[in-house]
Amino acid sequence: MKKLVKILGAVLALSLCTSCTINKTVEQRTITVSGTGSVKVTPDTACVDFEVNTSSWIAKQAVADNATIMNRVIEAIKADGISKENIKTQDYSIGQEHSWQNGKKINGKYVVSNSISITVTNTDLLGQLIDDAVKAGANGVKSLTFKLADNSSALRQARTAAVKQAQDTAALLAGASGCKLGQAIKIVESNARNPEMAMYNMVTEEAAKTVTSIQTGKLDICASVTITFELQ
């Protein structure tokens, strides 16, 4: 009987020791770094907003004058090869000017503002397009922006450059600390940008007398990533 009790006690002790070591884990060592990449590209698309402003003491007359001028502007734009699908109304408003005299509100002329947005897929036409629109009666350019219609190829290059920069940084830091760089276990991309380069300019009467020169410049397509690597 005593022998049996000793055996049961030994078994119980062994089971307790086993349960004490079963939950031991080794903490994983990691390093997290960021990388950015950018590619310069030439924009192939432009968006330009033309504006026609008219005024009159009679609202109906201001509206009619504006419609007449805007129709001439649109016809001039179409004559330069811009399709109807690439012309849309951006904004239209009717208001009245006011002034104050001796504490009294004085009503002024009615003002009509009509703006259209034009998408130009041949940026070489921009100068001529602006000149023709102004000659037809447009008296304002609200904005001019350049962009890339398809940025997939440039964005792929920017992403590759961003990942490589992150890998190089992680390898340098790991080596400096006496470790080896393991595999990537987490990759997070920040919002990639397809920027638009903007230019703003009000068209004056003097500008209409010269040939307008438009330079598209370059766009930066950018990507940014944050990567977590294992350390060995």
mmCIF file of C-alpha atoms in Angstrom:
data_model
loop_
_atom_site.group_PDB
_atom_site.id
_atom_site.type_symbol
_atom_site.label_atom_id
_atom_site.label_comp_id
_atom_site.label_asym_id
_atom_site.label_seq_id
_atom_site.Cartn_x
_atom_site.Cartn_y
_atom_site.Cartn_z
ATOM 1 C CA MET A 1 0.000 0.000 0.000
ATOM 2 C CA LYS A 2 2.805 2.454 0.915
ATOM 3 C CA LYS A 3 4.505 1.654 -2.383
ATOM 4 C CA LEU A 4 1.272 2.482 -4.275
ATOM 5 C CA VAL A 5 0.927 5.818 -2.466
ATOM 6 C CA LYS A 6 4.498 6.782 -3.404
ATOM 7 C CA ILE A 7 3.859 5.973 -7.052
ATOM 8 C CA LEU A 8 0.652 8.085 -7.147
ATOM 9 C CA GLY A 9 2.486 10.974 -5.493
ATOM 10 C CA ALA A 10 5.256 10.865 -8.089
ATOM 11 C CA VAL A 11 2.747 10.881 -10.936
ATOM 12 C CA LEU A 12 0.911 13.870 -9.430
ATOM 13 C CA ALA A 13 4.151 15.833 -9.006
ATOM 14 C CA LEU A 14 5.158 15.144 -12.608
ATOM 15 C CA SER A 15 1.811 16.342 -13.907
ATOM 16 C CA LEU A 16 2.097 19.585 -11.902
ATOM 17 C CA CYS A 17 5.577 20.269 -13.293
ATOM 18 C CA THR A 18 4.352 19.656 -16.834
ATOM 19 C CA SER A 19 1.450 22.089 -16.461
ATOM 20 C CA CYS A 20 3.820 24.812 -15.238
ATOM 21 C CA THR A 21 5.984 24.822 -18.416
ATOM 22 C CA ILE A 22 3.424 24.284 -21.175
ATOM 23 C CA ASN A 23 2.491 28.013 -21.562
ATOM 24 C CA LYS A 24 6.017 29.386 -22.082
ATOM 25 C CA THR A 25 6.347 31.450 -25.344
ATOM 26 C CA VAL A 26 9.169 33.377 -26.990
ATOM 27 C CA GLU A 27 8.318 37.008 -27.850
ATOM 28 C CA GLN A 28 8.761 37.801 -31.560
ATOM 29 C CA ARG A 29 11.223 40.605 -32.302
ATOM 30 C CA THR A 30 10.220 43.022 -35.078
ATOM 31 C CA ILE A 31 11.190 46.346 -36.625
ATOM 32 C CA THR A 32 8.775 48.800 -38.309
ATOM 33 C CA VAL A 33 9.972 51.315 -40.896
ATOM 34 C CA SER A 34 8.459 53.628 -43.514
ATOM 35 C CA GLY A 35 9.440 54.281 -47.113
ATOM 36 C CA THR A 36 8.397 56.743 -49.807
ATOM 37 C CA GLY A 37 8.796 56.764 -53.569
ATOM 38 C CA SER A 38 7.968 59.278 -56.293
ATOM 39 C CA VAL A 39 8.038 59.415 -60.074
ATOM 40 C CA LYS A 40 7.981 62.567 -62.217
ATOM 41 C CA VAL A 41 5.634 62.443 -65.198
ATOM 42 C CA THR A 42 4.436 64.821 -67.869
ATOM 43 C CA PRO A 43 0.683 65.514 -67.563
ATOM 44 C CA ASP A 44 -1.420 64.574 -70.570
ATOM 45 C CA THR A 45 -4.765 66.131 -69.591
ATOM 46 C CA ALA A 46 -5.808 69.648 -68.620
ATOM 47 C CA CYS A 47 -8.998 71.043 -67.101
ATOM 48 C CA VAL A 48 -9.734 74.711 -67.637
ATOM 49 C CA ASP A 49 -12.730 76.701 -66.346
ATOM 50 C CA PHE A 50 -13.910 79.668 -68.422
ATOM 51 C CA GLU A 51 -16.192 82.310 -66.978
ATOM 52 C CA VAL A 52 -18.575 84.822 -68.538
ATOM 53 C CA ASN A 53 -19.786 87.704 -66.376
ATOM 54 C CA THR A 54 -22.437 90.200 -67.493
ATOM 55 C CA SER A 55 -24.341 92.954 -65.732
ATOM 56 C CA SER A 56 -27.391 95.133 -66.417
ATOM 57 C CA TRP A 57 -29.966 97.209 -64.555
ATOM 58 C CA ILE A 58 -32.517 94.696 -65.842
ATOM 59 C CA ALA A 59 -32.044 91.065 -64.724
ATOM 60 C CA LYS A 60 -33.565 89.668 -67.915
ATOM 61 C CA GLN A 61 -31.112 91.636 -70.026
ATOM 62 C CA ALA A 62 -28.110 90.438 -67.986
ATOM 63 C CA VAL A 63 -29.258 86.826 -68.436
ATOM 64 C CA ALA A 64 -29.784 87.263 -72.197
ATOM 65 C CA ASP A 65 -26.405 88.950 -72.712
ATOM 66 C CA ASN A 66 -24.672 86.192 -70.759
ATOM 67 C CA ALA A 67 -26.351 83.437 -72.761
ATOM 68 C CA THR A 68 -25.384 85.062 -76.054
ATOM 69 C CA ILE A 69 -21.735 85.412 -75.090
ATOM 70 C CA MET A 70 -21.462 81.954 -73.547
ATOM 71 C CA ASN A 71 -22.924 80.354 -76.668
ATOM 72 C CA ARG A 72 -20.218 82.080 -78.736
ATOM 73 C CA VAL A 73 -17.546 80.839 -76.334
ATOM 74 C CA ILE A 74 -18.800 77.253 -76.534
ATOM 75 C CA GLU A 75 -18.907 77.347 -80.337
ATOM 76 C CA ALA A 76 -15.323 78.656 -80.425
ATOM 77 C CA ILE A 77 -14.225 75.853 -78.108
ATOM 78 C CA LYS A 78 -15.924 73.226 -80.264
ATOM 79 C CA ALA A 79 -14.234 74.696 -83.342
ATOM 80 C CA ASP A 80 -10.882 73.976 -81.662
ATOM 81 C CA GLY A 81 -11.739 70.272 -81.555
ATOM 82 C CA ILE A 82 -13.227 69.935 -78.052
ATOM 83 C CA SER A 83 -16.139 67.477 -78.061
ATOM 84 C CA LYS A 84 -19.480 68.213 -76.415
ATOM 85 C CA GLU A 85 -18.834 65.464 -73.842
ATOM 86 C CA ASN A 86 -15.803 67.390 -72.557
ATOM 87 C CA ILE A 87 -17.749 70.605 -71.933
ATOM 88 C CA LYS A 88 -19.952 70.973 -68.861
ATOM 89 C CA THR A 89 -21.483 73.804 -66.854
ATOM 90 C CA GLN A 90 -19.507 74.304 -63.652
ATOM 91 C CA ASP A 91 -21.422 77.130 -61.984
ATOM 92 C CA TYR A 92 -24.259 79.578 -62.713
ATOM 93 C CA SER A 93 -25.457 82.431 -60.528
ATOM 94 C CA ILE A 94 -27.617 85.569 -60.662
ATOM 95 C CA GLY A 95 -27.201 88.296 -58.074
ATOM 96 C CA GLN A 96 -27.538 92.012 -57.535
ATOM 97 C CA GLU A 97 -24.908 94.505 -56.554
ATOM 98 C CA HIS A 98 -25.508 96.618 -53.467
ATOM 99 C CA SER A 99 -23.923 99.666 -51.913
ATOM 100 C CA TRP A 100 -24.591 101.766 -48.811
ATOM 101 C CA GLN A 101 -25.109 105.507 -48.714
ATOM 102 C CA ASN A 102 -25.952 107.462 -45.573
ATOM 103 C CA GLY A 103 -26.935 104.232 -43.867
ATOM 104 C CA LYS A 104 -29.288 103.235 -46.663
ATOM 105 C CA LYS A 105 -28.945 100.217 -48.922
ATOM 106 C CA ILE A 106 -28.750 101.146 -52.603
ATOM 107 C CA ASN A 107 -29.581 98.464 -55.165
ATOM 108 C CA GLY A 108 -27.180 98.205 -58.087
ATOM 109 C CA LYS A 109 -26.989 96.224 -61.310
ATOM 110 C CA TYR A 110 -27.901 92.587 -61.702
ATOM 111 C CA VAL A 111 -24.874 90.377 -62.250
ATOM 112 C CA VAL A 112 -24.916 86.998 -64.020
ATOM 113 C CA SER A 113 -21.954 84.638 -63.778
ATOM 114 C CA ASN A 114 -21.709 81.483 -65.874
ATOM 115 C CA SER A 115 -18.696 79.177 -65.862
ATOM 116 C CA ILE A 116 -17.942 76.032 -67.858
ATOM 117 C CA SER A 117 -15.316 73.345 -67.313
ATOM 118 C CA ILE A 118 -13.387 72.016 -70.303
ATOM 119 C CA THR A 119 -11.385 68.781 -70.368
ATOM 120 C CA VAL A 120 -8.500 68.976 -72.848
ATOM 121 C CA THR A 121 -6.752 65.742 -73.809
ATOM 122 C CA ASN A 122 -4.263 67.481 -76.090
ATOM 123 C CA THR A 123 -2.424 70.007 -73.938
ATOM 124 C CA ASP A 124 -0.757 71.538 -77.011
ATOM 125 C CA LEU A 125 -4.145 73.114 -77.801
ATOM 126 C CA LEU A 126 -4.394 75.012 -74.532
ATOM 127 C CA GLY A 127 -2.879 78.302 -75.635
ATOM 128 C CA GLN A 128 -5.024 78.532 -78.763
ATOM 129 C CA LEU A 129 -8.103 77.385 -76.848
ATOM 130 C CA ILE A 130 -7.730 80.138 -74.239
ATOM 131 C CA ASP A 131 -7.128 82.786 -76.899
ATOM 132 C CA ASP A 132 -10.196 81.757 -78.898
ATOM 133 C CA ALA A 133 -12.431 81.585 -75.819
ATOM 134 C CA VAL A 134 -11.392 85.086 -74.741
ATOM 135 C CA LYS A 135 -11.905 86.472 -78.250
ATOM 136 C CA ALA A 136 -15.409 84.966 -78.209
ATOM 137 C CA GLY A 137 -16.235 86.819 -74.988
ATOM 138 C CA ALA A 138 -14.988 84.831 -71.987
ATOM 139 C CA ASN A 139 -13.729 87.357 -69.438
ATOM 140 C CA GLY A 140 -12.317 85.038 -66.812
ATOM 141 C CA VAL A 141 -10.332 81.833 -66.353
ATOM 142 C CA LYS A 142 -11.276 80.517 -62.906
ATOM 143 C CA SER A 143 -8.738 77.698 -62.836
ATOM 144 C CA LEU A 144 -6.370 75.637 -64.937
ATOM 145 C CA THR A 145 -5.162 72.235 -63.699
ATOM 146 C CA PHE A 146 -3.016 69.481 -65.170
ATOM 147 C CA LYS A 147 -3.252 65.771 -64.418
ATOM 148 C CA LEU A 148 -2.373 62.313 -65.693
ATOM 149 C CA ALA A 149 -5.303 60.410 -67.184
ATOM 150 C CA ASP A 150 -3.850 56.972 -66.331
ATOM 151 C CA ASN A 151 -1.343 56.910 -63.480
ATOM 152 C CA SER A 152 -1.205 53.112 -62.993
ATOM 153 C CA SER A 153 2.271 52.625 -64.494
ATOM 154 C CA ALA A 154 3.817 55.578 -62.643
ATOM 155 C CA LEU A 155 2.147 54.552 -59.396
ATOM 156 C CA ARG A 156 3.567 51.026 -59.739
ATOM 157 C CA GLN A 157 7.066 52.501 -60.036
ATOM 158 C CA ALA A 158 6.503 54.777 -57.039
ATOM 159 C CA ARG A 159 5.271 51.869 -54.907
ATOM 160 C CA THR A 160 8.283 49.738 -55.861
ATOM 161 C CA ALA A 161 10.627 52.574 -54.899
ATOM 162 C CA ALA A 162 8.810 53.052 -51.573
ATOM 163 C CA VAL A 163 9.112 49.356 -50.642
ATOM 164 C CA LYS A 164 12.804 49.290 -51.594
ATOM 165 C CA GLN A 165 13.518 52.329 -49.442
ATOM 166 C CA ALA A 166 11.770 50.692 -46.488
ATOM 167 C CA GLN A 167 13.728 47.449 -47.004
ATOM 168 C CA ASP A 168 17.055 49.301 -47.213
ATOM 169 C CA THR A 169 16.314 51.260 -44.042
ATOM 170 C CA ALA A 170 15.245 48.129 -42.132
ATOM 171 C CA ALA A 171 18.339 46.182 -43.261
ATOM 172 C CA LEU A 172 20.631 49.032 -42.189
ATOM 173 C CA LEU A 173 19.065 49.339 -38.742
ATOM 174 C CA ALA A 174 18.971 45.586 -38.202
ATOM 175 C CA GLY A 175 22.619 45.185 -39.188
ATOM 176 C CA ALA A 176 23.704 48.076 -36.979
ATOM 177 C CA SER A 177 22.038 46.411 -33.999
ATOM 178 C CA GLY A 178 23.602 43.003 -34.662
ATOM 179 C CA CYS A 179 20.480 41.356 -36.075
ATOM 180 C CA LYS A 180 19.486 39.878 -39.392
ATOM 181 C CA LEU A 181 16.407 41.054 -41.274
ATOM 182 C CA GLY A 182 13.660 38.479 -41.688
ATOM 183 C CA GLN A 183 10.556 38.442 -43.850
ATOM 184 C CA ALA A 184 7.952 41.206 -43.992
ATOM 185 C CA ILE A 185 4.973 40.350 -41.800
ATOM 186 C CA LYS A 186 2.849 43.484 -42.299
ATOM 187 C CA ILE A 187 2.654 46.102 -45.052
ATOM 188 C CA VAL A 188 0.439 49.194 -44.861
ATOM 189 C CA GLU A 189 0.174 51.692 -47.720
ATOM 190 C CA SER A 190 -0.754 55.292 -47.130
ATOM 191 C CA ASN A 191 -3.069 56.912 -49.647
ATOM 192 C CA ALA A 192 -1.204 57.141 -52.940
ATOM 193 C CA ARG A 193 -1.506 60.526 -54.629
ATOM 194 C CA ASN A 194 -2.286 61.391 -58.223
ATOM 195 C CA PRO A 195 -1.801 65.149 -57.826
ATOM 196 C CA GLU A 196 -3.140 67.941 -59.959
ATOM 197 C CA MET A 197 -0.941 70.919 -60.679
ATOM 198 C CA ALA A 198 -3.042 74.053 -60.517
ATOM 199 C CA MET A 199 -2.643 77.452 -62.120
ATOM 200 C CA TYR A 200 -5.004 80.373 -61.538
ATOM 201 C CA ASN A 201 -5.268 83.428 -63.720
ATOM 202 C CA MET A 202 -7.797 86.114 -64.527
ATOM 203 C CA VAL A 203 -7.881 86.914 -68.235
ATOM 204 C CA THR A 204 -7.441 90.598 -69.051
ATOM 205 C CA GLU A 205 -8.066 92.527 -72.251
ATOM 206 C CA GLU A 206 -4.308 92.832 -72.799
ATOM 207 C CA ALA A 207 -3.887 89.037 -72.613
ATOM 208 C CA ALA A 208 -6.330 88.611 -75.458
ATOM 209 C CA LYS A 209 -4.014 90.545 -77.779
ATOM 210 C CA THR A 210 -1.133 88.095 -77.477
ATOM 211 C CA VAL A 211 -0.607 84.386 -78.037
ATOM 212 C CA THR A 212 -0.985 82.590 -74.734
ATOM 213 C CA SER A 213 1.890 80.263 -73.810
ATOM 214 C CA ILE A 214 1.055 77.380 -71.480
ATOM 215 C CA GLN A 215 3.742 75.161 -69.916
ATOM 216 C CA THR A 216 2.530 71.865 -68.451
ATOM 217 C CA GLY A 217 5.603 71.153 -66.296
ATOM 218 C CA LYS A 218 5.868 67.857 -64.383
ATOM 219 C CA LEU A 219 3.716 66.013 -61.839
ATOM 220 C CA ASP A 220 4.994 63.950 -58.899
ATOM 221 C CA ILE A 221 3.230 60.597 -58.488
ATOM 222 C CA CYS A 222 3.944 59.527 -54.883
ATOM 223 C CA ALA A 223 3.533 56.405 -52.756
ATOM 224 C CA SER A 224 4.229 55.710 -49.089
ATOM 225 C CA VAL A 225 4.388 52.399 -47.185
ATOM 226 C CA THR A 226 4.973 51.238 -43.607
ATOM 227 C CA ILE A 227 6.418 47.724 -43.266
ATOM 228 C CA THR A 228 6.995 45.531 -40.220
ATOM 229 C CA PHE A 229 9.832 42.973 -40.578
ATOM 230 C CA GLU A 230 10.910 40.052 -38.414
ATOM 231 C CA LEU A 231 14.292 40.304 -36.701
ATOM 232 C CA GLN A 232 16.460 37.173 -36.499
#
